Short mmCIF file of C-alpha atoms and ligand atoms in Angstrom, two decimals:
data_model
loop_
_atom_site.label_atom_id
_atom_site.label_comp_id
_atom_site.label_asym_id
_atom_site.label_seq_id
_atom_site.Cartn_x
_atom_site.Cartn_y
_atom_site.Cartn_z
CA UNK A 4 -28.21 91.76 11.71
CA UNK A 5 -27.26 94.41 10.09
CA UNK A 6 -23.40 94.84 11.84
CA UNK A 7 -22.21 91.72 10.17
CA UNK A 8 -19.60 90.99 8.37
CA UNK A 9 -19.25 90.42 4.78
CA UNK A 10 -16.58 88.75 2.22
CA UNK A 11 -17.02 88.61 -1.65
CA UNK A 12 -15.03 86.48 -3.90
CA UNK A 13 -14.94 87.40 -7.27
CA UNK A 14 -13.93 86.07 -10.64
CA UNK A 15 -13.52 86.55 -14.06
CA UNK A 16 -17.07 85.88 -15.33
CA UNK A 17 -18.31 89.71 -13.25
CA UNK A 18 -16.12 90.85 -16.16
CA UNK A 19 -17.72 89.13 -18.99
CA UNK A 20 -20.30 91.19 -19.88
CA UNK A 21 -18.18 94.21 -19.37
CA UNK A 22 -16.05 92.71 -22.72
CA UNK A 23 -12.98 90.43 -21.12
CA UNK A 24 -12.37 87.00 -21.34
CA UNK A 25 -12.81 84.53 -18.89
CA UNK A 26 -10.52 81.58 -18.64
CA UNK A 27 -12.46 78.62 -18.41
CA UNK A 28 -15.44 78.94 -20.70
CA UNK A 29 -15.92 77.80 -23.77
CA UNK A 30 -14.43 81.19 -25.42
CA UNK A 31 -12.30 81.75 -22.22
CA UNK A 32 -8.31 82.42 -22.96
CA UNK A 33 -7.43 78.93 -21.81
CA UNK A 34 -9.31 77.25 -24.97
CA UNK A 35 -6.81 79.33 -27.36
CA UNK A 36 -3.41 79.19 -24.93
CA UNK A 37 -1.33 77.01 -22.75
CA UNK A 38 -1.31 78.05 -19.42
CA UNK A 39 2.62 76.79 -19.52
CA UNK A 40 3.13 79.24 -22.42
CA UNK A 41 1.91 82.31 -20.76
CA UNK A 42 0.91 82.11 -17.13
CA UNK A 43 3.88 80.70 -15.41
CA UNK A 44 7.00 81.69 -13.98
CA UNK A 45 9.03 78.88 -16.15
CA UNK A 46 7.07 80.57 -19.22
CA UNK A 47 8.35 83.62 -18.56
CA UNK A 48 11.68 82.99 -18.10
CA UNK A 49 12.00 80.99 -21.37
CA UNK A 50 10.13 83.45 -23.32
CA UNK A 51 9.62 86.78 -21.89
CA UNK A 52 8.54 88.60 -25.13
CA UNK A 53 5.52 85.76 -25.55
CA UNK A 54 4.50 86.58 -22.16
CA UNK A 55 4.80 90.07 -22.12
CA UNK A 56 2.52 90.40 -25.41
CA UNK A 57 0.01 88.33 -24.27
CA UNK A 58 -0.22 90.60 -21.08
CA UNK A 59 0.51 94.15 -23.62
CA UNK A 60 -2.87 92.89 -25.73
CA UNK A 61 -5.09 92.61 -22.43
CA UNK A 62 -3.86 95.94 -21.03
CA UNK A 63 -4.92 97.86 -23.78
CA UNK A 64 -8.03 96.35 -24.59
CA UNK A 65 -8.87 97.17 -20.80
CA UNK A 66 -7.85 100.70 -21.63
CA UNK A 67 -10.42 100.67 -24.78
CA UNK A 68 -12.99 102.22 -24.60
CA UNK A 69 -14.90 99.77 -25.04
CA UNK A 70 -14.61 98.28 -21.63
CA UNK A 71 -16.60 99.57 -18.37
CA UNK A 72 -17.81 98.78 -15.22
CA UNK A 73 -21.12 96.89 -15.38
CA UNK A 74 -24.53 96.57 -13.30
CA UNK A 75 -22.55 93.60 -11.29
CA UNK A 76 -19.24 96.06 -10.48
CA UNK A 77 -21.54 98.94 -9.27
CA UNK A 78 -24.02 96.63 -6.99
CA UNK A 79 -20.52 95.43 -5.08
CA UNK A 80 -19.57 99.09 -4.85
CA UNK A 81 -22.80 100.09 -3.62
CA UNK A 82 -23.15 97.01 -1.12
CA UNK A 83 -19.80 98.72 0.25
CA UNK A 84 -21.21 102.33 0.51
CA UNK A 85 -24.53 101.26 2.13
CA UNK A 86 -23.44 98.02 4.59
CA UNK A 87 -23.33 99.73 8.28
CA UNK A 88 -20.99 96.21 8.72
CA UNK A 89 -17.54 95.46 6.83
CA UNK A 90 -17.44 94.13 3.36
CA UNK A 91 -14.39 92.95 2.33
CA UNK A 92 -13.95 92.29 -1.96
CA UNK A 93 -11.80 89.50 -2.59
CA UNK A 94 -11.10 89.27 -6.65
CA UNK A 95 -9.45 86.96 -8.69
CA UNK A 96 -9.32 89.63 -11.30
CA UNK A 97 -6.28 91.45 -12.72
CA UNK A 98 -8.62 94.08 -14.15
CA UNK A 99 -9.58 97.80 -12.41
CA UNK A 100 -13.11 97.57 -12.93
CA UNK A 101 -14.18 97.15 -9.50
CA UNK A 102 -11.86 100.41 -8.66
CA UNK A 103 -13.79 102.05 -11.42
CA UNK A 104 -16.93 101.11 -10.69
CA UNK A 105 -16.16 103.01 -6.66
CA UNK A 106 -15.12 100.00 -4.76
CA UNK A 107 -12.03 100.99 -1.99
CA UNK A 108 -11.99 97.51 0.21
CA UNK A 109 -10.55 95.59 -2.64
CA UNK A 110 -7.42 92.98 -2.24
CA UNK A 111 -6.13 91.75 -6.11
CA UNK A 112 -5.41 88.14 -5.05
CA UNK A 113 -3.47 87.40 -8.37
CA UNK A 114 -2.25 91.12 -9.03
CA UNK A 115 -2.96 93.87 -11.38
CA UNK A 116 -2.70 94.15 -15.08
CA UNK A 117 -1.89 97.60 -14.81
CA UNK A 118 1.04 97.78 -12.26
CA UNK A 119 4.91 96.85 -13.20
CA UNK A 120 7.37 94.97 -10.78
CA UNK A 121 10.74 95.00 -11.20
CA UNK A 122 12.46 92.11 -10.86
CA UNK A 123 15.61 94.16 -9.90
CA UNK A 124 14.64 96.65 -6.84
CA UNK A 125 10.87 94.55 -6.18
CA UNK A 126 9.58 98.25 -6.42
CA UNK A 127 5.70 98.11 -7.77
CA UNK A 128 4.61 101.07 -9.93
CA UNK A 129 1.17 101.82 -12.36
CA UNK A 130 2.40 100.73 -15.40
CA UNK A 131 -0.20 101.58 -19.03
CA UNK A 132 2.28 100.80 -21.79
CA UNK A 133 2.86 98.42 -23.33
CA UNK A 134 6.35 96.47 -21.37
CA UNK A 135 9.12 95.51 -23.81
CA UNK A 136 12.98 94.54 -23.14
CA UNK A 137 14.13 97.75 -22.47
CA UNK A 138 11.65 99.12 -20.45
CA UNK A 139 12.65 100.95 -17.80
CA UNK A 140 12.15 100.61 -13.89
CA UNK A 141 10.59 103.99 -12.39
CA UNK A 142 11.84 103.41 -9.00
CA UNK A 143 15.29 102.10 -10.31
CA UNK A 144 16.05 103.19 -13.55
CA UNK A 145 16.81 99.37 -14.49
CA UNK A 146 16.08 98.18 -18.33
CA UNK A 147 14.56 95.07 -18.81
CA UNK A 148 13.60 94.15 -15.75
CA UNK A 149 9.62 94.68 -15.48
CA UNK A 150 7.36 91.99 -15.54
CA UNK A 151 3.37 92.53 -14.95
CA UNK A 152 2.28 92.31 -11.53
CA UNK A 153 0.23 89.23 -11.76
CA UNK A 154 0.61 85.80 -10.12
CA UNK A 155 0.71 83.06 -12.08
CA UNK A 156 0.56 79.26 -11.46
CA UNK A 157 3.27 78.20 -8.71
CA UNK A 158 3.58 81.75 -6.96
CA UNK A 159 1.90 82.55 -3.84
CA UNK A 160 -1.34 84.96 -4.33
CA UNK A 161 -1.60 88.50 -2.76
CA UNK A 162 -2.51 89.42 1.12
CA UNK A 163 -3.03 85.78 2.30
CA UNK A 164 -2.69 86.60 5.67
CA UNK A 165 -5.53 89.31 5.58
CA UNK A 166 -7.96 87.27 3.30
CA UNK A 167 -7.97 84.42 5.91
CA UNK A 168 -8.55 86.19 8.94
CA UNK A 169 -11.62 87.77 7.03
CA UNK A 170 -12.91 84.25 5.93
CA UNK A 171 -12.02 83.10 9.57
CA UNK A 172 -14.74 85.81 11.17
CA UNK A 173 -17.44 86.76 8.40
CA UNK A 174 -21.29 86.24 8.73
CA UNK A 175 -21.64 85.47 4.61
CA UNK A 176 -19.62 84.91 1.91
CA UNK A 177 -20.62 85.80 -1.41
CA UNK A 178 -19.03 84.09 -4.71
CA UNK A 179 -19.48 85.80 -7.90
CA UNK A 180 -18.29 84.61 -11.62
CA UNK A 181 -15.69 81.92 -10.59
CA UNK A 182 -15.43 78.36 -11.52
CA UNK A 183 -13.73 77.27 -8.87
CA UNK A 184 -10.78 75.65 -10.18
CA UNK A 185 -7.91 77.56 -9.04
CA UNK A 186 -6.72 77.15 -5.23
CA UNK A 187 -6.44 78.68 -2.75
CA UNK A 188 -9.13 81.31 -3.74
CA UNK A 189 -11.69 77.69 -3.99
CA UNK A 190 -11.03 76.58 -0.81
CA UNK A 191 -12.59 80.09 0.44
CA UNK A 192 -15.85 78.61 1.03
CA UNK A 193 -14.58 75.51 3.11
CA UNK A 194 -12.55 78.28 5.00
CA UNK A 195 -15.76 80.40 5.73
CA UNK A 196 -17.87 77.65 6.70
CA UNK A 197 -15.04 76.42 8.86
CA UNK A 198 -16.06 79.48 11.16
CA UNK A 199 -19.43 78.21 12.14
CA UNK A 200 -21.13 81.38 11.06
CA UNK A 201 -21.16 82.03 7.85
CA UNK A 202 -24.16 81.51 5.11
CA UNK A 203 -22.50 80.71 1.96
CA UNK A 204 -24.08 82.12 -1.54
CA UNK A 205 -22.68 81.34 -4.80
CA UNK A 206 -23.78 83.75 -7.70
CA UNK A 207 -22.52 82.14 -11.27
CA UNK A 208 -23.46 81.55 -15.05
CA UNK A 209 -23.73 77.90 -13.72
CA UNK A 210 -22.77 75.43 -11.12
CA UNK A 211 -18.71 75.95 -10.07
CA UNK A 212 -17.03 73.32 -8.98
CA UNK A 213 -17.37 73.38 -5.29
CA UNK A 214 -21.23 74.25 -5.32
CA UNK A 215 -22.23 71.56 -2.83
CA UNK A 216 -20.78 73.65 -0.42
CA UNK A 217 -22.68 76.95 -1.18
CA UNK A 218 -25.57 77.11 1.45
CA UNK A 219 -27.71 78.89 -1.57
CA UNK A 220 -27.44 79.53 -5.60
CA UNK A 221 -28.65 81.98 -7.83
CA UNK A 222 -27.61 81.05 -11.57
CA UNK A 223 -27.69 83.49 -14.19
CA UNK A 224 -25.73 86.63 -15.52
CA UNK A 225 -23.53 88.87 -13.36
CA UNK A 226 -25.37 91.48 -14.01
CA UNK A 227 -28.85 90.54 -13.50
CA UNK A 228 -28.24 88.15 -10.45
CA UNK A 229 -26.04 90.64 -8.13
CA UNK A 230 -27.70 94.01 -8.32
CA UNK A 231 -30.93 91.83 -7.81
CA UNK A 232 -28.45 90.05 -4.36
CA UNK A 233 -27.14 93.49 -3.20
CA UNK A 234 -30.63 94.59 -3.04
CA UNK A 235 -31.81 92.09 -1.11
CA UNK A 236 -29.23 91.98 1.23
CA UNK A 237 -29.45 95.73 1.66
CA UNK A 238 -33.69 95.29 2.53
CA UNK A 239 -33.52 92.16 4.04
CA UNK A 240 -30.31 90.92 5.13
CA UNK A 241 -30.11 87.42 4.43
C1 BJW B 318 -20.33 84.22 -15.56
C2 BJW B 318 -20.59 85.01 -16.64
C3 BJW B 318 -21.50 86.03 -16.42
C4 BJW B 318 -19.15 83.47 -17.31
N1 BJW B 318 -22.03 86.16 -15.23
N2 BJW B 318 -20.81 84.30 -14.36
C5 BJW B 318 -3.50 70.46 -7.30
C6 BJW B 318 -4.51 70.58 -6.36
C7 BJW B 318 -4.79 71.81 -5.76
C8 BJW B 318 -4.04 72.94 -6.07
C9 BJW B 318 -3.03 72.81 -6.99
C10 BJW B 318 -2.77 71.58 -7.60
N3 BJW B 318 -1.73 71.76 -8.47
C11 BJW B 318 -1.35 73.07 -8.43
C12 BJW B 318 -2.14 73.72 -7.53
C13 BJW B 318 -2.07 75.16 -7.18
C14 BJW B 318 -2.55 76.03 -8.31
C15 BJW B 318 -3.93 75.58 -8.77
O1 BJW B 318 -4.95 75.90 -8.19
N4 BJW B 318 -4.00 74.80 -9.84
C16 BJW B 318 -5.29 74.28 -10.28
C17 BJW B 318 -5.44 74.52 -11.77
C18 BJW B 318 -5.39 72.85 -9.86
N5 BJW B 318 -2.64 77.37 -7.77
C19 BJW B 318 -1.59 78.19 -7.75
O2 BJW B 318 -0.52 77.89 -8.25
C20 BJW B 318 -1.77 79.51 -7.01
N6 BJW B 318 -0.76 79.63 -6.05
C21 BJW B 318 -0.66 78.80 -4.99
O3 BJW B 318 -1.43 77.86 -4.83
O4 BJW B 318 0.35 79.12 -4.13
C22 BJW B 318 0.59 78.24 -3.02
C23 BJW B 318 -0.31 78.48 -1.83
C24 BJW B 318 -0.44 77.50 -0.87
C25 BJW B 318 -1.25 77.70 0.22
C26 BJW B 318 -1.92 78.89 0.41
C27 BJW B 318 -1.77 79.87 -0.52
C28 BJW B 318 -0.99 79.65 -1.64
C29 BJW B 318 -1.66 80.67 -7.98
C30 BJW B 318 -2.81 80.74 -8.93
C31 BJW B 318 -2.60 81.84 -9.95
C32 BJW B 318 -3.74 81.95 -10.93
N7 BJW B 318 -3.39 82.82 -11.98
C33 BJW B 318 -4.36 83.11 -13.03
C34 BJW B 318 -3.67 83.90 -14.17
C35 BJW B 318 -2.93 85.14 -13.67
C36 BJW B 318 -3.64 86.42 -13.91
C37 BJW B 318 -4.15 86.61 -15.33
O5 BJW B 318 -3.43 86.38 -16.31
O6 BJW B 318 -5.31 87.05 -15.48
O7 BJW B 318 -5.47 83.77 -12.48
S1 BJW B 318 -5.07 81.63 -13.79
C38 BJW B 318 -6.69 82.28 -13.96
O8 BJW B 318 -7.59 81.49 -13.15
C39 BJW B 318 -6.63 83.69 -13.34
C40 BJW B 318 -7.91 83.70 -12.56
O9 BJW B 318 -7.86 84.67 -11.54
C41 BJW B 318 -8.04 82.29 -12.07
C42 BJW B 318 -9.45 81.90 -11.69
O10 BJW B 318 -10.29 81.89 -12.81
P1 BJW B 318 -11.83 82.31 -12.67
O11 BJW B 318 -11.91 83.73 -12.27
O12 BJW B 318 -12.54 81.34 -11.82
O13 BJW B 318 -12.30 82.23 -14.20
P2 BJW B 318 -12.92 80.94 -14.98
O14 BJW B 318 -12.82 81.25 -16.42
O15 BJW B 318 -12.32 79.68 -14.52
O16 BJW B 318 -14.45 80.92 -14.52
C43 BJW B 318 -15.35 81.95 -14.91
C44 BJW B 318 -16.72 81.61 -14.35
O17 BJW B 318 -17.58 82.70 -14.63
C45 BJW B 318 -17.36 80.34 -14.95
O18 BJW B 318 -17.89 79.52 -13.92
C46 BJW B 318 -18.49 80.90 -15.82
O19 BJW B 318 -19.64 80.05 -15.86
C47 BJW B 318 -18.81 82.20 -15.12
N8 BJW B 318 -19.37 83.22 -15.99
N9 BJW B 318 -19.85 84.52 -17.72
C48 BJW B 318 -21.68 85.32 -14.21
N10 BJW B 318 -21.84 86.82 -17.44
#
């Protein structure tokens, strides 16, 4: 039992309680902005300033001090540590707060807030500024040519290739804080179950969208529901 192999989804809402916005919710960033204003390649290229502000004000407030790791980060770090199987994290999240929390087996599906790509040599760097018009490249030395390393709507996600062969051969699959809305990361659960083996759990605030295909729920906060899930699956298996 105790060999097997394990892939986590995660979304914005195992950052909630560590102080950033979700998308969705009520409060979420999509109830205040157009996704066409600021998450899109077309918005972007019609208004790179708007974009690049909106991304400048949710860099630094993940560089306040005010945000950290919570009890949900740390379980999925710990599940890592203490699984003698694989466990594979999967998140939806721009954010470093799995990193933080001690997490290595991580793929950033949509990016990171704090990387840079230039749209000149492709090169990827860290990136804590804030990224203006005449920023400069670090591997080129180009100026205005950095945009955030994130994907938004219409561009292909990160490591594809990897996240499907993981979904394609895992025992469980775990999804924590998402609603579900954004392909291809909800079709992960069709994809899993597609293999024949996998038990399907969906942690969440509330029902996501594709919960008829979760095998079992647990509703509640991130941060009371996972560390209570890592610990059974740590005693007990599942
Ligand atoms: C708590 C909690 C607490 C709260 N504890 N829980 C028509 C049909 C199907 C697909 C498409 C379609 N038209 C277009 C598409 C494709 C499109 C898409 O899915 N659109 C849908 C809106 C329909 N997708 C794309 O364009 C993607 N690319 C793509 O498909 O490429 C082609 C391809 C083809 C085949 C294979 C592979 C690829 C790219 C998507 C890029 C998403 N980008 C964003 C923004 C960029 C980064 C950023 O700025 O941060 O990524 S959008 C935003 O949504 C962000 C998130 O990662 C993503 C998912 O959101 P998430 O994490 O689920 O957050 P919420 O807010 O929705 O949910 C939070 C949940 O937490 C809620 O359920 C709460 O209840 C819960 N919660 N507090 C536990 N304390």
């Amino acid at each position: 039992m105790k060999s097997r192999r394990i892939v986590i989804l995660t979304g914005a809402g195992i950052s909630k309680e560590s102080g950033l916005d979700t998308f969705r919710d009520a409060d979420g960033l999509w109830a205040r902005l157009r996704i066409e204003d600021v998450a899109t390649p077309e918005a972007f290229a019609r208004d790179p300033a708007r974009v690049q502000d909106f991304y400048n004000h949710r860099r630094a407030n993940l560089l306040s001090t005010a945000v950290a790791p919570n009890a949900a980060h740390l379980a999925l770090a710990r599940l890592e540590a203490e699984w003698p199987g694989e466990v594979l994290l999967v998140t939806q999240n721009i954010d470093d707060l799995h990193e933080r929390a001690g997490s290595g087996k991580l793929i950033h599906m949509h990016g990171e807030l704090l990387k840079a790509r230039c749209l000149a040599c492709g090169g990827v760097n860290a990136w804590r500024a804030p990224m203006t018009d005449v920023s400069l490249c670090p591997s080129c030395g180009a100026e205005g040519t950095l945009r955030v390393h994130v994907v938004w709507f219409g561009e292909m996600p990160l490591e594809m290739d990897r996240i499907y062969e993981a979904l394609g051969a895992c025992d469980l699959f775990v999804s924590i804080g998402t609603s579900g809305n954004v392909y291809p990361a909800a079709g992960f659960v069709a994809e899993a179950r597609g293999n024949g083996l996998a038990h399907t759990v969906e942690l969440n605030l509330e029902s996501s969208e594709g919960h008829s295909l979760f095998d079992e729920h647990h509703y509640g906060p991130a941060t009371v529901e996972v560390p209570a899930f890592v610990e059974r699956i740590l005693s007990r298996g599942w």
